Coordinates of C-alpha atoms in Angstrom, one line a residue:
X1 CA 28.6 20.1 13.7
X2 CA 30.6 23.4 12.1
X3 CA 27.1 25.3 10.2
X4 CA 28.0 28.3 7.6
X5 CA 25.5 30.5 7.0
X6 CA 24.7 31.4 3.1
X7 CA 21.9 34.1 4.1
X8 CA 19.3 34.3 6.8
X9 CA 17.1 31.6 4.9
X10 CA 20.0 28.9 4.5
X11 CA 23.5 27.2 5.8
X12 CA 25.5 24.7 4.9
X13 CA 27.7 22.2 6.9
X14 CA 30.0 18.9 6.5
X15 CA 27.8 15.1 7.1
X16 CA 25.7 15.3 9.7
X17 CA 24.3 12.6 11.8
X18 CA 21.4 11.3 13.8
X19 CA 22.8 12.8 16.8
X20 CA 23.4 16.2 15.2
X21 CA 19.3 16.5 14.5
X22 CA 18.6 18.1 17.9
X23 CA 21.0 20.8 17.9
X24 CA 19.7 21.3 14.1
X25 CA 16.2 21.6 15.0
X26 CA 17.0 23.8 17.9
X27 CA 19.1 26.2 16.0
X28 CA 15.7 26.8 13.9
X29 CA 15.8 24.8 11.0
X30 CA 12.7 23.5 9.5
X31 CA 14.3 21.4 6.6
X32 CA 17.2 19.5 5.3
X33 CA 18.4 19.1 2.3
X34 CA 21.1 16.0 2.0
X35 CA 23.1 16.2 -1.4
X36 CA 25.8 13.6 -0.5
X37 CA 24.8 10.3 -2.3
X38 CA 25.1 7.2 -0.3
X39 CA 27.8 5.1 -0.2
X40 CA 30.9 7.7 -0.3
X41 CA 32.5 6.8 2.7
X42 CA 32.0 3.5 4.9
X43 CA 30.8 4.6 7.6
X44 CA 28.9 7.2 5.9
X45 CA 25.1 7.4 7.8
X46 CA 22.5 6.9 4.8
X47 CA 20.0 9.4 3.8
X48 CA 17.3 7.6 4.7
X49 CA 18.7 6.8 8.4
X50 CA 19.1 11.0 8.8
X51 CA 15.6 11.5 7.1
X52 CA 13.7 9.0 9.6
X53 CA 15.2 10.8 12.5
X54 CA 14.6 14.2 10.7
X55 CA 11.0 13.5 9.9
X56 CA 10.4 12.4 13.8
X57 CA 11.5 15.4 15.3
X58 CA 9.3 17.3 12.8
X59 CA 12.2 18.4 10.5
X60 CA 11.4 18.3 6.8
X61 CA 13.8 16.4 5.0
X62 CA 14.9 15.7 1.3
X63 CA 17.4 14.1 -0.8
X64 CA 19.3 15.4 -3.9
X65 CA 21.9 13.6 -4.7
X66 CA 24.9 14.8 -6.6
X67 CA 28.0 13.2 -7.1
X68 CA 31.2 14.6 -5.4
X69 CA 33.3 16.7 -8.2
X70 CA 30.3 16.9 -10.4
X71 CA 28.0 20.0 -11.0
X72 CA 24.3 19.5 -10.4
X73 CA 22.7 18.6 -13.1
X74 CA 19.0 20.2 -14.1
X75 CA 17.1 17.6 -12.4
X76 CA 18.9 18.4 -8.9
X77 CA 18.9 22.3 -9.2
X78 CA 15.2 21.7 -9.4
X79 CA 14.5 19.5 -6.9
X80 CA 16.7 22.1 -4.8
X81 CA 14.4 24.2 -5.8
X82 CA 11.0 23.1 -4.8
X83 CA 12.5 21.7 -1.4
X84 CA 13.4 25.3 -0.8
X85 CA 10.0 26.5 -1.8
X86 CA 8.3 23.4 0.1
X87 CA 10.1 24.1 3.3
X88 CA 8.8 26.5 5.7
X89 CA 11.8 28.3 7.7
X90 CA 15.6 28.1 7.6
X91 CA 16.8 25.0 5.7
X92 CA 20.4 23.5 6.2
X93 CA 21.9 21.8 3.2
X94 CA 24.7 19.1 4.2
X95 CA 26.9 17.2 2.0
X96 CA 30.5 15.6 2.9
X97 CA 32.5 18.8 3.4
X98 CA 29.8 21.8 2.3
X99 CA 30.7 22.6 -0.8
X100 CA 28.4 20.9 -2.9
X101 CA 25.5 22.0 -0.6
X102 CA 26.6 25.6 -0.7
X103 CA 27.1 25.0 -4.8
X104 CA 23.8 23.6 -5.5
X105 CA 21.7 26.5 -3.5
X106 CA 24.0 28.9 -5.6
X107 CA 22.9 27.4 -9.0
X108 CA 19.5 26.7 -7.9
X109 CA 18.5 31.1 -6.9
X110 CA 20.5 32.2 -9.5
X111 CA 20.2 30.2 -12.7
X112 CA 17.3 30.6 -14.6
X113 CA 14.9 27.4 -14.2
X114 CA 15.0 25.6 -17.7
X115 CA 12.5 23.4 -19.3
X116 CA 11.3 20.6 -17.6
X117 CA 14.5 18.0 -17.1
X118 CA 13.9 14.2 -17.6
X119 CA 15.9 11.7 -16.4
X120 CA 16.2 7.9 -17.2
X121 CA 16.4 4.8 -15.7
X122 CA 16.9 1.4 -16.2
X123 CA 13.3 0.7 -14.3
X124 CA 11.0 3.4 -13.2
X125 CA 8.5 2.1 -10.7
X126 CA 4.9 4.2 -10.5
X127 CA 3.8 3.6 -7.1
X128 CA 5.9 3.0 -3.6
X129 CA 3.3 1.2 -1.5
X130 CA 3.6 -3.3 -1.0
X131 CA 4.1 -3.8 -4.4
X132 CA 6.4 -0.6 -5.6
X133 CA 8.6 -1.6 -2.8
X134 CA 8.7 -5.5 -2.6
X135 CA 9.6 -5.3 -6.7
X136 CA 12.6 -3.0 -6.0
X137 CA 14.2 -5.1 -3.6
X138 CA 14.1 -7.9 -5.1
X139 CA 15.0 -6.6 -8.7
X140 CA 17.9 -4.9 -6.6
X141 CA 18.7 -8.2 -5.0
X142 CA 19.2 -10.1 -8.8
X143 CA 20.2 -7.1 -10.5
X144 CA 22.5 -4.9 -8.4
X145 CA 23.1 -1.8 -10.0
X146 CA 20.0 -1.3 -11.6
X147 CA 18.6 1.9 -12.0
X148 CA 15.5 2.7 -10.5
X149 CA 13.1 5.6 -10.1
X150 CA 9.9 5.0 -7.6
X151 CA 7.6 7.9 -8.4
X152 CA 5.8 8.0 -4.9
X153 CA 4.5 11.4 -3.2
X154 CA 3.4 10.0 0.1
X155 CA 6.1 10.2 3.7
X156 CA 4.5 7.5 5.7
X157 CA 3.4 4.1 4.7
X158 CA 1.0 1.8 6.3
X159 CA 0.3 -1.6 6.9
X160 CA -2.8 -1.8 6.1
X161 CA -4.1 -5.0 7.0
X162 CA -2.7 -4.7 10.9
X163 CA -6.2 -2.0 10.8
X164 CA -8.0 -5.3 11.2
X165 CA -6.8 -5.9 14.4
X166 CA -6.2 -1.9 15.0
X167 CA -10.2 -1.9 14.7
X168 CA -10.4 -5.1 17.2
X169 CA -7.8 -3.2 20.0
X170 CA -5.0 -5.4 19.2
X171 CA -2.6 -3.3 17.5
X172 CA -2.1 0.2 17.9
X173 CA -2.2 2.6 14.7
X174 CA 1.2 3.1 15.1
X175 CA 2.4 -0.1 14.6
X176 CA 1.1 0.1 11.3
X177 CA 3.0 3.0 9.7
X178 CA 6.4 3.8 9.0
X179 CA 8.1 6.7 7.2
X180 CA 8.3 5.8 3.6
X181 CA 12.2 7.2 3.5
X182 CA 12.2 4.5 5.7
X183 CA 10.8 1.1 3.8
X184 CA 12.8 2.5 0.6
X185 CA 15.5 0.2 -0.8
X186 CA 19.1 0.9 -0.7
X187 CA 20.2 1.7 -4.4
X188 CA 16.8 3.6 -5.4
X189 CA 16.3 6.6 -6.1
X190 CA 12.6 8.1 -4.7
X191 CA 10.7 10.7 -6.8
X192 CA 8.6 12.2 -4.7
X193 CA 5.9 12.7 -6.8
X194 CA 3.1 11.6 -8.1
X195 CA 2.1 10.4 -11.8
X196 CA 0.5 12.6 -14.0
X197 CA 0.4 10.9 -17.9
X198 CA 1.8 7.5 -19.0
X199 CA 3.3 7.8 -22.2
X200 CA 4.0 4.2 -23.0
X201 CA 4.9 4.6 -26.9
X202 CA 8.0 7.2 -25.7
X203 CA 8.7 5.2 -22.5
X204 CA 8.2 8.0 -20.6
X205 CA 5.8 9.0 -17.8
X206 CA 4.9 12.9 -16.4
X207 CA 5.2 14.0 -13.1
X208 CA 3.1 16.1 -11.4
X209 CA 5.5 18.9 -11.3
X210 CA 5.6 18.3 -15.2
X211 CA 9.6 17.2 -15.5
X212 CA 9.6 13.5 -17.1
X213 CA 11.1 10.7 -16.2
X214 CA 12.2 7.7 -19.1
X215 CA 12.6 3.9 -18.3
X216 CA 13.9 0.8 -20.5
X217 CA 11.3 -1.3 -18.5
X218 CA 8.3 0.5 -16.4
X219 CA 6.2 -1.5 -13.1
X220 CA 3.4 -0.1 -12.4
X221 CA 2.2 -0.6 -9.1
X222 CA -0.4 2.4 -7.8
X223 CA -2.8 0.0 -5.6
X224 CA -6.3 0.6 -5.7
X225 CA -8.8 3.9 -5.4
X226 CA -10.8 4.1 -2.3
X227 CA -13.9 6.3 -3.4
X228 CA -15.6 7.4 -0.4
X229 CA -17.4 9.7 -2.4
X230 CA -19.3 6.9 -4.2
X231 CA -22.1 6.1 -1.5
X232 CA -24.1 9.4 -0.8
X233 CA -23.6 11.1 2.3
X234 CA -20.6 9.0 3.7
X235 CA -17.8 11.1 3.3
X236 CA -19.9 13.7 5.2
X237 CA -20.0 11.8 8.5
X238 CA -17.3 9.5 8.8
X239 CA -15.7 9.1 12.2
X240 CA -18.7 10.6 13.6
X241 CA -22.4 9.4 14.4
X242 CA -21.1 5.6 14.7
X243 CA -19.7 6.0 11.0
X244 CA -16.5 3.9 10.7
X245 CA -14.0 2.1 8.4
X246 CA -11.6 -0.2 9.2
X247 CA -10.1 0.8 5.4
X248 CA -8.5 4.1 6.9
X249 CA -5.4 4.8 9.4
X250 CA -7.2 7.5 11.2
X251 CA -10.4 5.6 11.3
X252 CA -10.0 2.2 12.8
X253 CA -9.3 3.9 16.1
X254 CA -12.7 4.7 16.1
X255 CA -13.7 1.3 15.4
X256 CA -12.6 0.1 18.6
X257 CA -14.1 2.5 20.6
X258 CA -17.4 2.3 19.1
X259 CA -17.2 -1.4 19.9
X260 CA -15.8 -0.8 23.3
X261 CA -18.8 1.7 24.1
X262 CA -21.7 -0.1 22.6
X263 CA -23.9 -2.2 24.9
X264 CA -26.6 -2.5 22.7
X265 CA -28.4 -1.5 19.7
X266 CA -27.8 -2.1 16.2
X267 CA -24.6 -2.5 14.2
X268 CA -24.4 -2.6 10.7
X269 CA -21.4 -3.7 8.7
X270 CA -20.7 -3.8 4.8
X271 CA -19.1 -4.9 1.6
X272 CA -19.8 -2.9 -1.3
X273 CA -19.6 -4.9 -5.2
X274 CA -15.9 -6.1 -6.1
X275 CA -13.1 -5.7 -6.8
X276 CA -12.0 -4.7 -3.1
X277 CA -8.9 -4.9 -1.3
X278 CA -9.2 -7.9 0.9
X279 CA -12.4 -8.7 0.2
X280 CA -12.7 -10.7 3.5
X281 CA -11.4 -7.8 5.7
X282 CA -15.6 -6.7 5.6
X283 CA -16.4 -9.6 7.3
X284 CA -13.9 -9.8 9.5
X285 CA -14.7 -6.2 11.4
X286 CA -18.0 -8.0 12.3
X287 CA -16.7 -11.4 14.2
X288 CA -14.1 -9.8 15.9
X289 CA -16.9 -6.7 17.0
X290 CA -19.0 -10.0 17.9
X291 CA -16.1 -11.9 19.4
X292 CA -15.7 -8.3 22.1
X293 CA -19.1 -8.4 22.4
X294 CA -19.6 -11.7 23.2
X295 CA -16.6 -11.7 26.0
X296 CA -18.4 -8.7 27.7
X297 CA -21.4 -10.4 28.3
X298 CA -23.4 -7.7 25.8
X299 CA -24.0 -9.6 22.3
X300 CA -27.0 -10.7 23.4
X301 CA -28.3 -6.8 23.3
X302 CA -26.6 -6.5 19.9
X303 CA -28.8 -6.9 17.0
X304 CA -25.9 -7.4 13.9
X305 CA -26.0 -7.5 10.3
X306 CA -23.9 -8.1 7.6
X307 CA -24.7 -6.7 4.1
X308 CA -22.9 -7.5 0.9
X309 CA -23.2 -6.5 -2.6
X310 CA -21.6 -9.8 -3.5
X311 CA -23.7 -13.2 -4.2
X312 CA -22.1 -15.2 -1.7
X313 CA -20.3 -15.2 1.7
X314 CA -16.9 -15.6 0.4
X315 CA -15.7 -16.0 -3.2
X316 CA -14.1 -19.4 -2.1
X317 CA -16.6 -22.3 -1.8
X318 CA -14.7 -24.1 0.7
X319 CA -14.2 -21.3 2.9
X320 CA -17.8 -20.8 3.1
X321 CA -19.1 -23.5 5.7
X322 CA -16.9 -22.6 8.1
X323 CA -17.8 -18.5 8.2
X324 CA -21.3 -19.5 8.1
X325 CA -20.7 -21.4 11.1
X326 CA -20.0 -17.6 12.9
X327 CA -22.7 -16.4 10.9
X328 CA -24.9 -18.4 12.9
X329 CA -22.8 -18.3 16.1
X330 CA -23.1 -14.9 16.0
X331 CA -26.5 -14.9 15.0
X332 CA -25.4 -12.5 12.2
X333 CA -28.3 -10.9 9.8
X334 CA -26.9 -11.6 6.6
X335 CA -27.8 -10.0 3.4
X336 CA -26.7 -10.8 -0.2
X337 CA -26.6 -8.7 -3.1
X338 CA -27.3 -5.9 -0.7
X339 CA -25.5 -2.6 -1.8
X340 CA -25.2 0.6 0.6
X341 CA -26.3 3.6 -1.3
X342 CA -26.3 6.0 0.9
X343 CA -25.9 7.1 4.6
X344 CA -27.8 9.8 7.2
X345 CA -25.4 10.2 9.8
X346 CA -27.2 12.7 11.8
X347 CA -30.4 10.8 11.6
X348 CA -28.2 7.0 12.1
X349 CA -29.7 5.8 8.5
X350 CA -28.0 3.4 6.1
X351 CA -30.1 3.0 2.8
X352 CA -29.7 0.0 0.9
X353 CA -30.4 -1.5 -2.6
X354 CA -31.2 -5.2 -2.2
X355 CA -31.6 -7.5 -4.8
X356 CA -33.7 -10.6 -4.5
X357 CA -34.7 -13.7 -7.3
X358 CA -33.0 -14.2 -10.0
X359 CA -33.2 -13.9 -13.8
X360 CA -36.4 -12.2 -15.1
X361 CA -37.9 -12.9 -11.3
X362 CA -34.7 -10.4 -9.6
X363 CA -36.2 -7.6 -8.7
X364 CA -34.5 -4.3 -6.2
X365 CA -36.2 -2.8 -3.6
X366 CA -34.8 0.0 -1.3
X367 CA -34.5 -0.7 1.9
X368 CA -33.9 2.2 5.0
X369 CA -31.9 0.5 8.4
X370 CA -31.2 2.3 11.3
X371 CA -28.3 1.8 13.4
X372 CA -25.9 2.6 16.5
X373 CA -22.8 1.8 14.7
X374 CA -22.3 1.0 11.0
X375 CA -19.0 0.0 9.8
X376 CA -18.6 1.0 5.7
X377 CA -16.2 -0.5 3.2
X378 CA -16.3 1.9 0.5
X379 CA -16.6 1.1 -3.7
X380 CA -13.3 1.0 -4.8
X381 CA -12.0 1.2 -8.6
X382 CA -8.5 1.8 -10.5
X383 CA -6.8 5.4 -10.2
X384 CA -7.7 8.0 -12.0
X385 CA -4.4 8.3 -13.7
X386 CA -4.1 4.9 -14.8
X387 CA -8.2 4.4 -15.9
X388 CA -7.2 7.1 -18.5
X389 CA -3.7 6.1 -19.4
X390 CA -3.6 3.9 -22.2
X391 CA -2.4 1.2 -20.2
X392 CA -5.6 0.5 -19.2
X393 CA -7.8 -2.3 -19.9
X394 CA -11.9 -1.9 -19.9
X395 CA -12.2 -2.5 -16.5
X396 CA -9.4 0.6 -15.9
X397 CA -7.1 -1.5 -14.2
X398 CA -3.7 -2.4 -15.7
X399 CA -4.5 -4.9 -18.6
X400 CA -1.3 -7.8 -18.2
X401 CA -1.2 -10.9 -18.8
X402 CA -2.5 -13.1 -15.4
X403 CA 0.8 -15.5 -15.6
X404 CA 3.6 -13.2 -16.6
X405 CA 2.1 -9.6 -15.3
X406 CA 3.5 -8.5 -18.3
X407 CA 1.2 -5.6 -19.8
X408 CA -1.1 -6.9 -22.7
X409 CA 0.2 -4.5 -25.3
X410 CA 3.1 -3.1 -24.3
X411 CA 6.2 -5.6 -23.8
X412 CA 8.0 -3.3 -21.8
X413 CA 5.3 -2.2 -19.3
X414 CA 4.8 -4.9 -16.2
X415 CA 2.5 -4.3 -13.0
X416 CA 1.5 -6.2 -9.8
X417 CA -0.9 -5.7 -6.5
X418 CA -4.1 -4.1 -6.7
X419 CA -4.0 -2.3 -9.8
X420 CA -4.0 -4.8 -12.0
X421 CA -6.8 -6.0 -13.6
X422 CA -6.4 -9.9 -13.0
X423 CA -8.4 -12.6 -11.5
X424 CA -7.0 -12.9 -8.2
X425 CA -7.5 -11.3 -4.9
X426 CA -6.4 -8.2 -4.0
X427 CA -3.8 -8.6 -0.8
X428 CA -0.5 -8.2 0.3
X429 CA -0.4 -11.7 0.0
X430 CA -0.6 -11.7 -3.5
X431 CA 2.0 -8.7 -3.2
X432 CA 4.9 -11.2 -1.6
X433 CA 3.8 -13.6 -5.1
X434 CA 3.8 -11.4 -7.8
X435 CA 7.0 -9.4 -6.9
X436 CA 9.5 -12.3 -7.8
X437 CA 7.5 -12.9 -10.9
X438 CA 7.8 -9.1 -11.9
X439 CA 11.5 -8.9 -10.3
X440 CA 12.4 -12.1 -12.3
X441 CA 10.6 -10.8 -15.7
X442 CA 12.1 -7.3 -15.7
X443 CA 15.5 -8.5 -15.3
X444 CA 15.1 -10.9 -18.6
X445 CA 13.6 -8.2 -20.2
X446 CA 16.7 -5.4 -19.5
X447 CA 19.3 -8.7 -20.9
X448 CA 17.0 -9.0 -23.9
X449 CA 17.2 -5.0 -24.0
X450 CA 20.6 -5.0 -23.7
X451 CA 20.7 -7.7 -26.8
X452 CA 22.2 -10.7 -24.5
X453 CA 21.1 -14.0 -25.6
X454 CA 18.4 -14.5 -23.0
X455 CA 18.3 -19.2 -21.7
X456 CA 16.3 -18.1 -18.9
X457 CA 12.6 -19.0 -18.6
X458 CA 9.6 -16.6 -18.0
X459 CA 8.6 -16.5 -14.4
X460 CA 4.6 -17.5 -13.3
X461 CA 2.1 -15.8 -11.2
X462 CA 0.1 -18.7 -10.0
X463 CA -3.3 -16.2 -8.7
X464 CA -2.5 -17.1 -5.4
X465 CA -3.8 -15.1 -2.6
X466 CA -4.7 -15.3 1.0
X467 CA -6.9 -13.9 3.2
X468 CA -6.4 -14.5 6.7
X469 CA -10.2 -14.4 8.2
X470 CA -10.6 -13.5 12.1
X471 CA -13.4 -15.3 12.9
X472 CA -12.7 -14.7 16.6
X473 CA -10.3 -12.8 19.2
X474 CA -7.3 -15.6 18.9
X475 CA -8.4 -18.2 15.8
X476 CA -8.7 -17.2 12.1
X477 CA -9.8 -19.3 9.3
X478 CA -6.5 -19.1 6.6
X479 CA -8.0 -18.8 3.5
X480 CA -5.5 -19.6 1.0
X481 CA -6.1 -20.0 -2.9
X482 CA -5.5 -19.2 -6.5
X483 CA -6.9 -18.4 -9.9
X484 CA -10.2 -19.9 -10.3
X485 CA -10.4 -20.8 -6.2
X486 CA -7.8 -23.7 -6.4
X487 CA -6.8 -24.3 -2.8
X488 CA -3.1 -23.3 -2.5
X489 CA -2.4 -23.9 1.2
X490 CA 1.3 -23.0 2.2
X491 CA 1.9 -25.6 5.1
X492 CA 0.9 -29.2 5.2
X493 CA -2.9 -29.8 6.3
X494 CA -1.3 -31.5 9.6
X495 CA 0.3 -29.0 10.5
X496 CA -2.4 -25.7 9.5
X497 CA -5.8 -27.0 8.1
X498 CA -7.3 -23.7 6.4
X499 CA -11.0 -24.4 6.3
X500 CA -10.6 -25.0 9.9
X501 CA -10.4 -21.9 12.7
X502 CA -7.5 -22.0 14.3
X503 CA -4.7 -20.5 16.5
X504 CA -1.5 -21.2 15.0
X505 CA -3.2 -19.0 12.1
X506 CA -3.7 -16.3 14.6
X507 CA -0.4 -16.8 15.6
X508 CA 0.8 -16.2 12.0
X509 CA -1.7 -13.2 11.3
X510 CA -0.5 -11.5 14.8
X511 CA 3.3 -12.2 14.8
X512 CA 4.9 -13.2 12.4
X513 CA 3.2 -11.8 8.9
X514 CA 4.1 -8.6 10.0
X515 CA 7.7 -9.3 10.2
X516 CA 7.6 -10.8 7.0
X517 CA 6.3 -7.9 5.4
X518 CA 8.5 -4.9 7.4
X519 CA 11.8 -7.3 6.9
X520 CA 11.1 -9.8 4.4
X521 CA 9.6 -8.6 1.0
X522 CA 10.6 -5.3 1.5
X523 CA 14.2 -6.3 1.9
X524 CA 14.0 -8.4 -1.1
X525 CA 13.9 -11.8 1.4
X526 CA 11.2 -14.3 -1.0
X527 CA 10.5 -16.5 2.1
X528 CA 8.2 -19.5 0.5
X529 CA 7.3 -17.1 -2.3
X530 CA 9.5 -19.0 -5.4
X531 CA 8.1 -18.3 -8.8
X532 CA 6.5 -21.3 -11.3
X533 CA 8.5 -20.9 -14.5
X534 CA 7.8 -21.5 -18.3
X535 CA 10.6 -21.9 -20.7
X536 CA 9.9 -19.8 -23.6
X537 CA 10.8 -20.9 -27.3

């Protein structure tokens, strides 16, 4: 590795690779800019294998891109320039021989920054978590080539629903997060950023660092806002005072041990109203807390309750018999239409609103419950930036069309996962369904675009989504349905019966939907995922 050194604050030198990082990092570098786009040379190491390695040794790492021969353009001089400001210490820019890293730093500290640059894509993608991700790979794998922008400001993503089983002492945190340089598809191009304004009359959309990107078609796919600020007093004592949440990375650790410690007492867990993100991942804290208690020899001393906003059990009929069957195994306290309004850590007080009767005989009363350890699921509603977008529907979510997940007013605008404001449940599950849908959509829509004749029929979104419910350490009931509760089981009932708890579902929950997520969808693989489709006139 030959480094030339621009100034005290900066050095240059040819490729680098994975091996190089130590010496890098010893030589007291805190960042790395790469400006050598992929794909120059064969055996050229990609940005994103450098960046993983970077980021693990605790080097900062970024990647501007700009083409060999060719200046950089206002967009790259500056992102050169806020990586530079961003990164704390000596910074080593790399390209293939030097020169363009050495060229770029030149521009960037000594022309004068210009109005805020925009850039354009075919696709711009708002969001890089399941369903940012899972649509670029598979728009990539039907439309190589393509353009695309995800506009995503986080470095690590998570899987969320291995917390489940983090919070039960299965899986370790870790095996639920990976750098998001990482999960990113060959051929895209990451903006790390975050939206600020959707301006879907221009097809354009602000960036928090107020350049602009432009798209011929635009997915949005932010997920879901977790307010924890919504029930009083929570934010204040979580991971503390028996205050948990299986719905953070930090926090599900501390699930575990508070179920590990506690030998008696009271525990408390919740569901606040819907929409949620896996609305059956409330439950499932409590029968796999049961399920540990119960193989220590300490449930007994456990008084347990499970309180729910919602009317029912479970959203799904048929699921219901069989989770009431743990209900009562477990000798669960359950509570409908009961709402946690606020929490006391330091005194060990959850306050709820309950609702009983119905009609004009309903009436609320407030209800104080003390406890040892109270797991919360916190309200949860669309993100601020797209509730007051005008892609929004009333409900703030994405307003689109339930089949097509084509935006309700805008033709070029699509969306999937747990933004959207559709009927079905809000999982991964439905993730690995809606991105071929989207994939398959966008790609018609850039040939119609483009003025092709378009024969190809409009892919479906059937609603379907599955919840995989751990009833116990080692069987889970496989709930598995679409719009308006239809039964949509994936294997035959011989083979996996989904009312029924089993192990094989276990099997699939532990082992192997994990792999389909890390290297399936994300790699653009639809495994049992094929689209419905409607030929359009």
């Amino acid at each position: 590795m030959k480094l030339r050194s621009i100034n005290d604050h900066y050095a240059v030198s040819p490729q680098i690779t994975v091996a190089d990082l130590p010496a890098v990092k010893d030589a007291g570098f805190a960042g790395i800019i790469c400006f050598r786009p992929d794909g120059e040379d064969p055996d050229q190491p990609t940005a994103a294998e450098i960046g993983v390695a970077a980021e693990t040794l605790g080097l900062q790492f970024v990647h501007v891109p700009v083409r060999s021969g060719g200046e950089p353009d206002a967009y790259a001089l500056r992102a050169t320039r806020r990586a530079l400001e961003d990164m704390s210490g000596k910074v080593l820019g790399y390209c293939k021989g030097g020169g363009r890293a050495e060229r770029a730093y030149m521009l960037a500290a000594t022309t004068p920054a210009e109005a805020p640059a925009v850039r354009h894509f075919d696709v711009v993608i708002v969001g890089g978590g399941a369903g940012g991700i899972a649509a670029a790979a598979s728009l990539l794998k039907r439309r190589p080539g393509t353009t695309i922008g995800i506009v995503e400001p986080s470095l690590e993503h998570y899987y969320q629903p291995g917390w489940t089983l983090v919070g039960a002492g299965v899986f370790t945190p870790e095996q639920t997060r990976r750098s998001e340089l990482k999960i990113m598809p060959a051929g895209a191009n990451w903006l790390r950023n975050a939206a600020k304004t959707f301006h879907p009359d221009t097809h354009s959309v602000t960036l928090d660092d107020d350049t602009s990107v432009t798209y011929s078609v635009l997915v949005v796919a932010l997920g879901i806002k977790l307010d924890w600020d919504g029930i009083e007093g929570l934010a204040d004592t979580l991971g503390r005072n028996g205050v948990t949440s299986n719905y953070r990375y930090d926090l599900a650790p501390y699930t575990w041990e508070l179920v590990r410690s506690l030998k008696s007492g009271t525990a408390i867990f919740t569901q606040p109203p819907m929409p949620i993100k896996c609305a059956g991942a409330p439950q499932k804290a409590a029968y796999l807390s049961c399920s540990e208690w119960e193989r220590r020899g300490v449930k007994h001393a456990i008084a347990v309750a499970f309180d729910t906003a919602t009317p029912a059990l479970f959203g799904v009929a048929d699921y219901v018999p069989p989770l009431m069957d743990y209900i009562r195994k477990y000798d669960i306290a359950l509570h409908l239409r009961s709402k946690l309004v606020r929490v006391d850590g330091e005194r060990r007080i959850a306050t709820f609103e309950r609702t009983t009767g119905t009609g004009p005989e309903s009436r609320t009363e407030t209800v104080e419950c003390s406890f040892d350890m109270l797991h919360v699921v916190p309200p949860q509603t669309a993100p601020d930036v797209l509730r007051d977008s005008p892609l929004a529907g009333a409900d703030g979510f994405l307003s689109v069309d339930p089949a097509t997940l084509r935006h309700t007013a805008y033709e070029d605008v699509y969306g999937l996962g747990d933004c959207i404001g559709a009927s079905n449940a809000k999982t991964a599950a439905a993730v690995r369904k809606q991105a071929p849908v989207v994939a398959h959509n966008v790609v018609r829509r850039l040939r119609e675009k483009a003025g092709f004749a378009v024969r190809e029929p409009v892919a479906l979104y059937s609603g379907y989504g599955a919840c995989p419910l751990t009833v116990e350490k080692g069987k889970i009931v496989l709930a598995e349905f679409g719009y308006g509760g239809k039964l949509m089981p994936t294997l035959p009932e011989w083979i996996l019966k989904g009312t029924t708890p089993t192990r094989l579902a276990w099997f699939l929950k532990e082992k192997v939907m994990p792999l389909l997520y890390w290297y399936g969808m994300f790699r653009g693989h639809e495994i049992l995922v094929k689209p419905d489709f409607r030929q359009e006139d």
